Amino acid sequence: RAAADEALISSSIYPQTPSRPRIPSSLGGVVGARKSSGHVSIIVSDLPSLTNEVSSLLSSIEVTLEEQRMRRLDRLKPPSRLRRNWWVAAFGLPAASYLMYKLTKRHGWFYLMKILAAKVSDIFRDHVSEPLHSIYQELFSHTGRLDVADRKARISAIESLKKMIRSWLDESFPKMPLEEKIRLSEAMDISLIEQSKEESIKHILELNSVVRMSLIEMQFIKKELFNALVAMDELMGSNEINMRIAAMTPAVIMIIAIRRAFR
């Protein structure tokens, strides 16, 4: 309607040539021309029909422009994934074919499928099932993570070592003050035992004393091993979730790679 009004105003203001104006065939039924006093006036006899005609023309223009745009964009589309990665097919397919031939040459396809199933099962157990179970047990169970070290055995080894040091001090240093004996046994200090062993080992007659001090040292080493295991348990417990998530990373990478390969 606005276009028709603008055409009517422009025709009324600016004089036209004496020739008869050309009217589009699609608008011939609704638009007429009249010449009077040297001016040409355009008369719209059916404005709704004119509006419909103009709308249909604009729609056809939009459709044509969209088709042209799509034709131009088709030429700018990137090549397919196979064409872009042609070198993978060129080198990967022969290598995979040769590998399959070597694997199936001696034992056949059944043996290969059996090994493949075993490997997939191991990967699923090590990188999916066990990490998820450990994370669930760490977050939602009362037991939490199972310790490697036996904490009760560690306490028992510490108490036994204290008694062994106290007994050795009572026999080897009877004149030592009681408070000093208690301090050395509670601290599990074996410095005196080391010094006495260094002196006693020079004499063959003090072999029994050397054996006893060696057993005390072995008990001390046992206590240190238990302490190391407990420290390892505490370290692993504080980083349990991080390690389990890290263990699941290879499985996630394999899933993403397989998804991209078959997408």
PDB file of C-alpha atoms in Angstrom:
ATOM      1  CA  ARG A   1       0.000   0.000   0.000  1.00  0.00           C
ATOM      2  CA  ALA A   2       2.833   2.413   0.843  1.00  0.00           C
ATOM      3  CA  ALA A   3       4.497   1.627  -2.503  1.00  0.00           C
ATOM      4  CA  ALA A   4       1.265   2.316  -4.373  1.00  0.00           C
ATOM      5  CA  ASP A   5       0.714   5.599  -2.505  1.00  0.00           C
ATOM      6  CA  GLU A   6       4.269   6.700  -3.249  1.00  0.00           C
ATOM      7  CA  ALA A   7       3.796   5.907  -6.950  1.00  0.00           C
ATOM      8  CA  LEU A   8       0.550   7.910  -6.980  1.00  0.00           C
ATOM      9  CA  ILE A   9       2.198  10.958  -5.354  1.00  0.00           C
ATOM     10  CA  SER A  10       5.269  10.892  -7.610  1.00  0.00           C
ATOM     11  CA  SER A  11       3.102  10.590 -10.716  1.00  0.00           C
ATOM     12  CA  SER A  12       0.936  13.529  -9.641  1.00  0.00           C
ATOM     13  CA  ILE A  13       3.891  15.813  -8.915  1.00  0.00           C
ATOM     14  CA  TYR A  14       6.232  15.051 -11.809  1.00  0.00           C
ATOM     15  CA  PRO A  15       4.809  15.314 -15.342  1.00  0.00           C
ATOM     16  CA  GLN A  16       5.054  12.239 -17.486  1.00  0.00           C
ATOM     17  CA  THR A  17       5.527  11.795 -21.170  1.00  0.00           C
ATOM     18  CA  PRO A  18       2.417  11.755 -23.311  1.00  0.00           C
ATOM     19  CA  SER A  19       2.853   8.054 -23.979  1.00  0.00           C
ATOM     20  CA  ARG A  20       0.662   5.621 -22.061  1.00  0.00           C
ATOM     21  CA  PRO A  21       2.403   4.314 -18.882  1.00  0.00           C
ATOM     22  CA  ARG A  22       3.217   0.633 -18.758  1.00  0.00           C
ATOM     23  CA  ILE A  23       1.532  -1.287 -15.981  1.00  0.00           C
ATOM     24  CA  PRO A  24       2.734  -4.737 -14.947  1.00  0.00           C
ATOM     25  CA  SER A  25       0.533  -7.505 -16.137  1.00  0.00           C
ATOM     26  CA  SER A  26       0.099  -8.856 -12.605  1.00  0.00           C
ATOM     27  CA  LEU A  27      -1.340  -5.510 -11.500  1.00  0.00           C
ATOM     28  CA  GLY A  28      -3.450  -4.836 -14.586  1.00  0.00           C
ATOM     29  CA  GLY A  29      -6.707  -5.670 -12.875  1.00  0.00           C
ATOM     30  CA  VAL A  30      -6.247  -3.343  -9.910  1.00  0.00           C
ATOM     31  CA  VAL A  31      -4.252  -0.402 -11.275  1.00  0.00           C
ATOM     32  CA  GLY A  32      -5.362   1.965 -14.037  1.00  0.00           C
ATOM     33  CA  ALA A  33      -3.903   5.090 -15.632  1.00  0.00           C
ATOM     34  CA  ARG A  34      -5.713   8.310 -16.562  1.00  0.00           C
ATOM     35  CA  LYS A  35      -4.354  11.286 -18.471  1.00  0.00           C
ATOM     36  CA  SER A  36      -5.679  14.747 -17.800  1.00  0.00           C
ATOM     37  CA  SER A  37      -4.227  18.268 -18.411  1.00  0.00           C
ATOM     38  CA  GLY A  38      -0.801  16.924 -19.310  1.00  0.00           C
ATOM     39  CA  HIS A  39      -0.515  14.781 -16.147  1.00  0.00           C
ATOM     40  CA  VAL A  40      -0.887  11.055 -15.733  1.00  0.00           C
ATOM     41  CA  SER A  41      -2.610   9.806 -12.614  1.00  0.00           C
ATOM     42  CA  ILE A  42      -2.525   6.213 -11.375  1.00  0.00           C
ATOM     43  CA  ILE A  43      -5.793   4.999  -9.981  1.00  0.00           C
ATOM     44  CA  VAL A  44      -5.916   1.991  -7.659  1.00  0.00           C
ATOM     45  CA  SER A  45      -9.289   0.329  -8.047  1.00  0.00           C
ATOM     46  CA  ASP A  46      -8.746  -2.596  -5.643  1.00  0.00           C
ATOM     47  CA  LEU A  47      -6.258  -1.846  -2.876  1.00  0.00           C
ATOM     48  CA  PRO A  48      -6.414  -5.257  -1.075  1.00  0.00           C
ATOM     49  CA  SER A  49      -5.670  -7.074  -4.329  1.00  0.00           C
ATOM     50  CA  LEU A  50      -2.742  -4.746  -4.959  1.00  0.00           C
ATOM     51  CA  THR A  51      -1.398  -5.475  -1.498  1.00  0.00           C
ATOM     52  CA  ASN A  52      -1.648  -9.224  -2.115  1.00  0.00           C
ATOM     53  CA  GLU A  53       0.117  -8.910  -5.447  1.00  0.00           C
ATOM     54  CA  VAL A  54       2.967  -6.885  -3.940  1.00  0.00           C
ATOM     55  CA  SER A  55       3.296  -9.378  -1.062  1.00  0.00           C
ATOM     56  CA  SER A  56       3.514 -12.284  -3.477  1.00  0.00           C
ATOM     57  CA  LEU A  57       6.178 -10.475  -5.501  1.00  0.00           C
ATOM     58  CA  LEU A  58       8.229  -9.785  -2.367  1.00  0.00           C
ATOM     59  CA  SER A  59       7.883 -13.416  -1.264  1.00  0.00           C
ATOM     60  CA  SER A  60       9.077 -14.695  -4.625  1.00  0.00           C
ATOM     61  CA  ILE A  61      12.030 -12.296  -4.464  1.00  0.00           C
ATOM     62  CA  GLU A  62      12.942 -13.565  -0.991  1.00  0.00           C
ATOM     63  CA  VAL A  63      12.755 -17.184  -2.164  1.00  0.00           C
ATOM     64  CA  THR A  64      14.943 -16.422  -5.181  1.00  0.00           C
ATOM     65  CA  LEU A  65      17.516 -14.611  -3.035  1.00  0.00           C
ATOM     66  CA  GLU A  66      17.591 -17.507  -0.550  1.00  0.00           C
ATOM     67  CA  GLU A  67      18.168 -20.006  -3.365  1.00  0.00           C
ATOM     68  CA  GLN A  68      21.005 -17.885  -4.730  1.00  0.00           C
ATOM     69  CA  ARG A  69      22.549 -17.597  -1.278  1.00  0.00           C
ATOM     70  CA  MET A  70      22.390 -21.358  -0.761  1.00  0.00           C
ATOM     71  CA  ARG A  71      24.006 -21.973  -4.151  1.00  0.00           C
ATOM     72  CA  ARG A  72      26.858 -19.651  -3.247  1.00  0.00           C
ATOM     73  CA  LEU A  73      27.277 -21.227   0.188  1.00  0.00           C
ATOM     74  CA  ASP A  74      27.413 -24.724  -1.300  1.00  0.00           C
ATOM     75  CA  ARG A  75      30.578 -23.753  -3.101  1.00  0.00           C
ATOM     76  CA  LEU A  76      32.142 -22.554   0.174  1.00  0.00           C
ATOM     77  CA  LYS A  77      31.423 -25.742   2.140  1.00  0.00           C
ATOM     78  CA  PRO A  78      34.555 -27.473   3.483  1.00  0.00           C
ATOM     79  CA  PRO A  79      35.365 -30.902   2.056  1.00  0.00           C
ATOM     80  CA  SER A  80      34.237 -34.014   3.868  1.00  0.00           C
ATOM     81  CA  ARG A  81      36.169 -35.509   6.770  1.00  0.00           C
ATOM     82  CA  LEU A  82      37.344 -38.395   4.611  1.00  0.00           C
ATOM     83  CA  ARG A  83      38.739 -36.072   1.959  1.00  0.00           C
ATOM     84  CA  ARG A  84      40.453 -33.897   4.538  1.00  0.00           C
ATOM     85  CA  ASN A  85      42.010 -36.926   6.267  1.00  0.00           C
ATOM     86  CA  TRP A  86      42.818 -38.927   3.173  1.00  0.00           C
ATOM     87  CA  TRP A  87      46.298 -39.655   4.479  1.00  0.00           C
ATOM     88  CA  VAL A  88      44.810 -41.586   7.425  1.00  0.00           C
ATOM     89  CA  ALA A  89      42.980 -43.909   5.061  1.00  0.00           C
ATOM     90  CA  ALA A  90      45.982 -44.113   2.723  1.00  0.00           C
ATOM     91  CA  PHE A  91      48.390 -45.240   5.448  1.00  0.00           C
ATOM     92  CA  GLY A  92      46.048 -46.580   8.109  1.00  0.00           C
ATOM     93  CA  LEU A  93      44.118 -49.101   6.061  1.00  0.00           C
ATOM     94  CA  PRO A  94      47.191 -50.959   4.715  1.00  0.00           C
ATOM     95  CA  ALA A  95      48.800 -50.984   8.152  1.00  0.00           C
ATOM     96  CA  ALA A  96      45.602 -52.245   9.799  1.00  0.00           C
ATOM     97  CA  SER A  97      45.174 -54.899   7.112  1.00  0.00           C
ATOM     98  CA  TYR A  98      48.731 -56.157   7.584  1.00  0.00           C
ATOM     99  CA  LEU A  99      48.317 -56.192  11.363  1.00  0.00           C
ATOM    100  CA  MET A 100      45.098 -58.176  11.115  1.00  0.00           C
ATOM    101  CA  TYR A 101      46.796 -60.633   8.767  1.00  0.00           C
ATOM    102  CA  LYS A 102      49.692 -61.175  11.164  1.00  0.00           C
ATOM    103  CA  LEU A 103      47.390 -61.621  14.157  1.00  0.00           C
ATOM    104  CA  THR A 104      45.065 -64.070  12.451  1.00  0.00           C
ATOM    105  CA  LYS A 105      47.658 -65.992  10.455  1.00  0.00           C
ATOM    106  CA  ARG A 106      48.563 -68.470  13.193  1.00  0.00           C
ATOM    107  CA  HIS A 107      45.567 -68.732  15.538  1.00  0.00           C
ATOM    108  CA  GLY A 108      42.631 -67.455  13.503  1.00  0.00           C
ATOM    109  CA  TRP A 109      39.856 -64.989  14.172  1.00  0.00           C
ATOM    110  CA  PHE A 110      38.502 -66.719  17.266  1.00  0.00           C
ATOM    111  CA  TYR A 111      41.784 -66.318  19.147  1.00  0.00           C
ATOM    112  CA  LEU A 112      41.977 -62.657  18.131  1.00  0.00           C
ATOM    113  CA  MET A 113      38.434 -61.967  19.309  1.00  0.00           C
ATOM    114  CA  LYS A 114      39.177 -63.761  22.576  1.00  0.00           C
ATOM    115  CA  ILE A 115      42.250 -61.604  23.230  1.00  0.00           C
ATOM    116  CA  LEU A 116      40.349 -58.464  22.260  1.00  0.00           C
ATOM    117  CA  ALA A 117      37.513 -59.284  24.658  1.00  0.00           C
ATOM    118  CA  ALA A 118      40.013 -59.938  27.460  1.00  0.00           C
ATOM    119  CA  LYS A 119      41.753 -56.606  26.835  1.00  0.00           C
ATOM    120  CA  VAL A 120      38.468 -54.706  26.755  1.00  0.00           C
ATOM    121  CA  SER A 121      37.424 -56.395  29.994  1.00  0.00           C
ATOM    122  CA  ASP A 122      40.717 -55.454  31.679  1.00  0.00           C
ATOM    123  CA  ILE A 123      40.446 -51.846  30.511  1.00  0.00           C
ATOM    124  CA  PHE A 124      36.846 -51.606  31.727  1.00  0.00           C
ATOM    125  CA  ARG A 125      37.750 -53.100  35.112  1.00  0.00           C
ATOM    126  CA  ASP A 126      40.891 -50.988  35.680  1.00  0.00           C
ATOM    127  CA  HIS A 127      39.683 -47.677  34.265  1.00  0.00           C
ATOM    128  CA  VAL A 128      35.907 -47.666  34.750  1.00  0.00           C
ATOM    129  CA  SER A 129      34.511 -50.209  37.197  1.00  0.00           C
ATOM    130  CA  GLU A 130      37.053 -50.102  40.024  1.00  0.00           C
ATOM    131  CA  PRO A 131      37.518 -46.284  40.000  1.00  0.00           C
ATOM    132  CA  LEU A 132      33.749 -45.717  40.110  1.00  0.00           C
ATOM    133  CA  HIS A 133      33.364 -48.249  42.931  1.00  0.00           C
ATOM    134  CA  SER A 134      36.176 -46.609  44.908  1.00  0.00           C
ATOM    135  CA  ILE A 135      34.690 -43.130  44.439  1.00  0.00           C
ATOM    136  CA  TYR A 136      31.276 -44.391  45.563  1.00  0.00           C
ATOM    137  CA  GLN A 137      32.802 -46.143  48.561  1.00  0.00           C
ATOM    138  CA  GLU A 138      34.766 -43.018  49.484  1.00  0.00           C
ATOM    139  CA  LEU A 139      31.791 -40.656  49.268  1.00  0.00           C
ATOM    140  CA  PHE A 140      28.699 -42.666  50.200  1.00  0.00           C
ATOM    141  CA  SER A 141      29.814 -45.511  52.492  1.00  0.00           C
ATOM    142  CA  HIS A 142      30.756 -45.593  56.160  1.00  0.00           C
ATOM    143  CA  THR A 143      33.778 -47.837  55.703  1.00  0.00           C
ATOM    144  CA  GLY A 144      35.521 -45.572  53.228  1.00  0.00           C
ATOM    145  CA  ARG A 145      38.779 -46.648  51.688  1.00  0.00           C
ATOM    146  CA  LEU A 146      40.379 -49.887  52.902  1.00  0.00           C
ATOM    147  CA  ASP A 147      43.786 -49.304  54.493  1.00  0.00           C
ATOM    148  CA  VAL A 148      46.867 -51.158  53.364  1.00  0.00           C
ATOM    149  CA  ALA A 149      48.522 -51.161  56.787  1.00  0.00           C
ATOM    150  CA  ASP A 150      47.175 -52.891  59.871  1.00  0.00           C
ATOM    151  CA  ARG A 151      46.888 -50.112  62.432  1.00  0.00           C
ATOM    152  CA  LYS A 152      46.361 -52.520  65.339  1.00  0.00           C
ATOM    153  CA  ALA A 153      49.541 -54.411  64.407  1.00  0.00           C
ATOM    154  CA  ARG A 154      51.414 -51.096  64.337  1.00  0.00           C
ATOM    155  CA  ILE A 155      50.248 -50.202  67.830  1.00  0.00           C
ATOM    156  CA  SER A 156      51.207 -53.669  69.061  1.00  0.00           C
ATOM    157  CA  ALA A 157      54.679 -53.383  67.497  1.00  0.00           C
ATOM    158  CA  ILE A 158      55.214 -49.976  69.157  1.00  0.00           C
ATOM    159  CA  GLU A 159      54.219 -51.260  72.590  1.00  0.00           C
ATOM    160  CA  SER A 160      56.436 -54.320  72.204  1.00  0.00           C
ATOM    161  CA  LEU A 161      59.401 -52.162  71.216  1.00  0.00           C
ATOM    162  CA  LYS A 162      58.927 -49.933  74.253  1.00  0.00           C
ATOM    163  CA  LYS A 163      58.903 -52.958  76.560  1.00  0.00           C
ATOM    164  CA  MET A 164      61.988 -54.435  74.905  1.00  0.00           C
ATOM    165  CA  ILE A 165      63.924 -51.168  75.288  1.00  0.00           C
ATOM    166  CA  ARG A 166      62.807 -50.760  78.889  1.00  0.00           C
ATOM    167  CA  SER A 167      63.822 -54.340  79.759  1.00  0.00           C
ATOM    168  CA  TRP A 168      67.222 -53.918  78.095  1.00  0.00           C
ATOM    169  CA  LEU A 169      67.850 -50.660  79.962  1.00  0.00           C
ATOM    170  CA  ASP A 170      66.933 -52.271  83.286  1.00  0.00           C
ATOM    171  CA  GLU A 171      69.497 -55.034  82.721  1.00  0.00           C
ATOM    172  CA  SER A 172      72.256 -53.056  81.027  1.00  0.00           C
ATOM    173  CA  PHE A 173      72.020 -49.795  82.980  1.00  0.00           C
ATOM    174  CA  PRO A 174      70.604 -50.621  86.406  1.00  0.00           C
ATOM    175  CA  LYS A 175      71.899 -47.350  87.928  1.00  0.00           C
ATOM    176  CA  MET A 176      70.204 -45.137  85.343  1.00  0.00           C
ATOM    177  CA  PRO A 177      67.416 -42.955  86.819  1.00  0.00           C
ATOM    178  CA  LEU A 178      63.908 -44.271  86.353  1.00  0.00           C
ATOM    179  CA  GLU A 179      62.722 -41.095  84.658  1.00  0.00           C
ATOM    180  CA  GLU A 180      65.490 -41.394  82.051  1.00  0.00           C
ATOM    181  CA  LYS A 181      64.588 -45.031  81.361  1.00  0.00           C
ATOM    182  CA  ILE A 182      60.949 -44.119  80.906  1.00  0.00           C
ATOM    183  CA  ARG A 183      61.871 -41.236  78.582  1.00  0.00           C
ATOM    184  CA  LEU A 184      64.121 -43.388  76.393  1.00  0.00           C
ATOM    185  CA  SER A 185      61.616 -46.237  76.183  1.00  0.00           C
ATOM    186  CA  GLU A 186      58.677 -43.942  75.388  1.00  0.00           C
ATOM    187  CA  ALA A 187      60.719 -42.140  72.732  1.00  0.00           C
ATOM    188  CA  MET A 188      61.897 -45.532  71.393  1.00  0.00           C
ATOM    189  CA  ASP A 189      65.448 -44.203  71.332  1.00  0.00           C
ATOM    190  CA  ILE A 190      67.901 -46.963  70.360  1.00  0.00           C
ATOM    191  CA  SER A 191      71.046 -44.819  70.331  1.00  0.00           C
ATOM    192  CA  LEU A 192      72.384 -46.567  73.468  1.00  0.00           C
ATOM    193  CA  ILE A 193      71.616 -49.940  71.918  1.00  0.00           C
ATOM    194  CA  GLU A 194      73.620 -49.014  68.815  1.00  0.00           C
ATOM    195  CA  GLN A 195      76.593 -47.922  70.901  1.00  0.00           C
ATOM    196  CA  SER A 196      76.508 -51.044  73.073  1.00  0.00           C
ATOM    197  CA  LYS A 197      76.212 -53.286  70.037  1.00  0.00           C
ATOM    198  CA  GLU A 198      79.216 -51.599  68.438  1.00  0.00           C
ATOM    199  CA  GLU A 199      81.289 -52.392  71.533  1.00  0.00           C
ATOM    200  CA  SER A 200      79.918 -55.883  72.172  1.00  0.00           C
ATOM    201  CA  ILE A 201      80.405 -57.149  68.650  1.00  0.00           C
ATOM    202  CA  LYS A 202      84.180 -56.982  69.193  1.00  0.00           C
ATOM    203  CA  HIS A 203      83.983 -59.746  71.782  1.00  0.00           C
ATOM    204  CA  ILE A 204      82.844 -63.246  70.920  1.00  0.00           C
ATOM    205  CA  LEU A 205      81.744 -63.902  74.502  1.00  0.00           C
ATOM    206  CA  GLU A 206      79.000 -61.255  74.284  1.00  0.00           C
ATOM    207  CA  LEU A 207      77.267 -62.913  71.352  1.00  0.00           C
ATOM    208  CA  ASN A 208      73.985 -63.356  73.232  1.00  0.00           C
ATOM    209  CA  SER A 209      73.862 -59.639  73.979  1.00  0.00           C
ATOM    210  CA  VAL A 210      74.520 -58.840  70.310  1.00  0.00           C
ATOM    211  CA  VAL A 211      71.669 -61.112  69.239  1.00  0.00           C
ATOM    212  CA  ARG A 212      69.322 -59.462  71.692  1.00  0.00           C
ATOM    213  CA  MET A 213      70.197 -55.957  70.549  1.00  0.00           C
ATOM    214  CA  SER A 214      69.811 -57.052  66.936  1.00  0.00           C
ATOM    215  CA  LEU A 215      66.301 -58.280  67.683  1.00  0.00           C
ATOM    216  CA  ILE A 216      65.475 -54.914  69.267  1.00  0.00           C
ATOM    217  CA  GLU A 217      66.739 -53.174  66.128  1.00  0.00           C
ATOM    218  CA  MET A 218      64.617 -55.479  63.960  1.00  0.00           C
ATOM    219  CA  GLN A 219      61.604 -54.548  66.045  1.00  0.00           C
ATOM    220  CA  PHE A 220      62.462 -50.883  65.530  1.00  0.00           C
ATOM    221  CA  ILE A 221      62.670 -51.427  61.761  1.00  0.00           C
ATOM    222  CA  LYS A 222      59.311 -53.209  61.891  1.00  0.00           C
ATOM    223  CA  LYS A 223      57.812 -50.213  63.660  1.00  0.00           C
ATOM    224  CA  GLU A 224      59.227 -47.847  61.014  1.00  0.00           C
ATOM    225  CA  LEU A 225      57.767 -49.978  58.232  1.00  0.00           C
ATOM    226  CA  PHE A 226      54.350 -49.811  59.860  1.00  0.00           C
ATOM    227  CA  ASN A 227      54.700 -46.021  60.179  1.00  0.00           C
ATOM    228  CA  ALA A 228      55.591 -45.761  56.487  1.00  0.00           C
ATOM    229  CA  LEU A 229      52.559 -47.849  55.516  1.00  0.00           C
ATOM    230  CA  VAL A 230      50.260 -45.729  57.668  1.00  0.00           C
ATOM    231  CA  ALA A 231      51.675 -42.530  56.141  1.00  0.00           C
ATOM    232  CA  MET A 232      51.129 -44.009  52.685  1.00  0.00           C
ATOM    233  CA  ASP A 233      47.538 -44.855  53.587  1.00  0.00           C
ATOM    234  CA  GLU A 234      46.899 -41.303  54.756  1.00  0.00           C
ATOM    235  CA  LEU A 235      48.438 -39.859  51.587  1.00  0.00           C
ATOM    236  CA  MET A 236      46.430 -42.179  49.335  1.00  0.00           C
ATOM    237  CA  GLY A 237      43.264 -41.518  51.311  1.00  0.00           C
ATOM    238  CA  SER A 238      43.597 -37.742  50.900  1.00  0.00           C
ATOM    239  CA  ASN A 239      44.136 -38.139  47.133  1.00  0.00           C
ATOM    240  CA  GLU A 240      41.870 -41.140  46.489  1.00  0.00           C
ATOM    241  CA  ILE A 241      39.308 -39.307  44.340  1.00  0.00           C
ATOM    242  CA  ASN A 242      41.996 -37.498  42.342  1.00  0.00           C
ATOM    243  CA  MET A 243      43.819 -40.745  41.548  1.00  0.00           C
ATOM    244  CA  ARG A 244      40.620 -42.547  40.590  1.00  0.00           C
ATOM    245  CA  ILE A 245      39.559 -39.740  38.273  1.00  0.00           C
ATOM    246  CA  ALA A 246      43.034 -39.802  36.732  1.00  0.00           C
ATOM    247  CA  ALA A 247      42.681 -43.557  36.251  1.00  0.00           C
ATOM    248  CA  MET A 248      39.438 -42.965  34.310  1.00  0.00           C
ATOM    249  CA  THR A 249      41.085 -40.472  31.935  1.00  0.00           C
ATOM    250  CA  PRO A 250      42.321 -43.088  29.379  1.00  0.00           C
ATOM    251  CA  ALA A 251      38.841 -44.586  29.125  1.00  0.00           C
ATOM    252  CA  VAL A 252      37.295 -41.153  28.553  1.00  0.00           C
ATOM    253  CA  ILE A 253      39.873 -40.369  25.859  1.00  0.00           C
ATOM    254  CA  MET A 254      39.179 -43.687  24.116  1.00  0.00           C
ATOM    255  CA  ILE A 255      35.405 -43.062  24.174  1.00  0.00           C
ATOM    256  CA  ILE A 256      35.843 -39.572  22.699  1.00  0.00           C
ATOM    257  CA  ALA A 257      38.193 -40.890  20.007  1.00  0.00           C
ATOM    258  CA  ILE A 258      35.807 -43.700  19.032  1.00  0.00           C
ATOM    259  CA  ARG A 259      32.877 -41.264  18.956  1.00  0.00           C
ATOM    260  CA  ARG A 260      34.752 -38.870  16.697  1.00  0.00           C
ATOM    261  CA  ALA A 261      35.914 -41.669  14.436  1.00  0.00           C
ATOM    262  CA  PHE A 262      32.385 -43.042  13.840  1.00  0.00           C
ATOM    263  CA  ARG A 263      30.513 -39.720  13.874  1.00  0.00           C
TER     264      ARG A 263
END
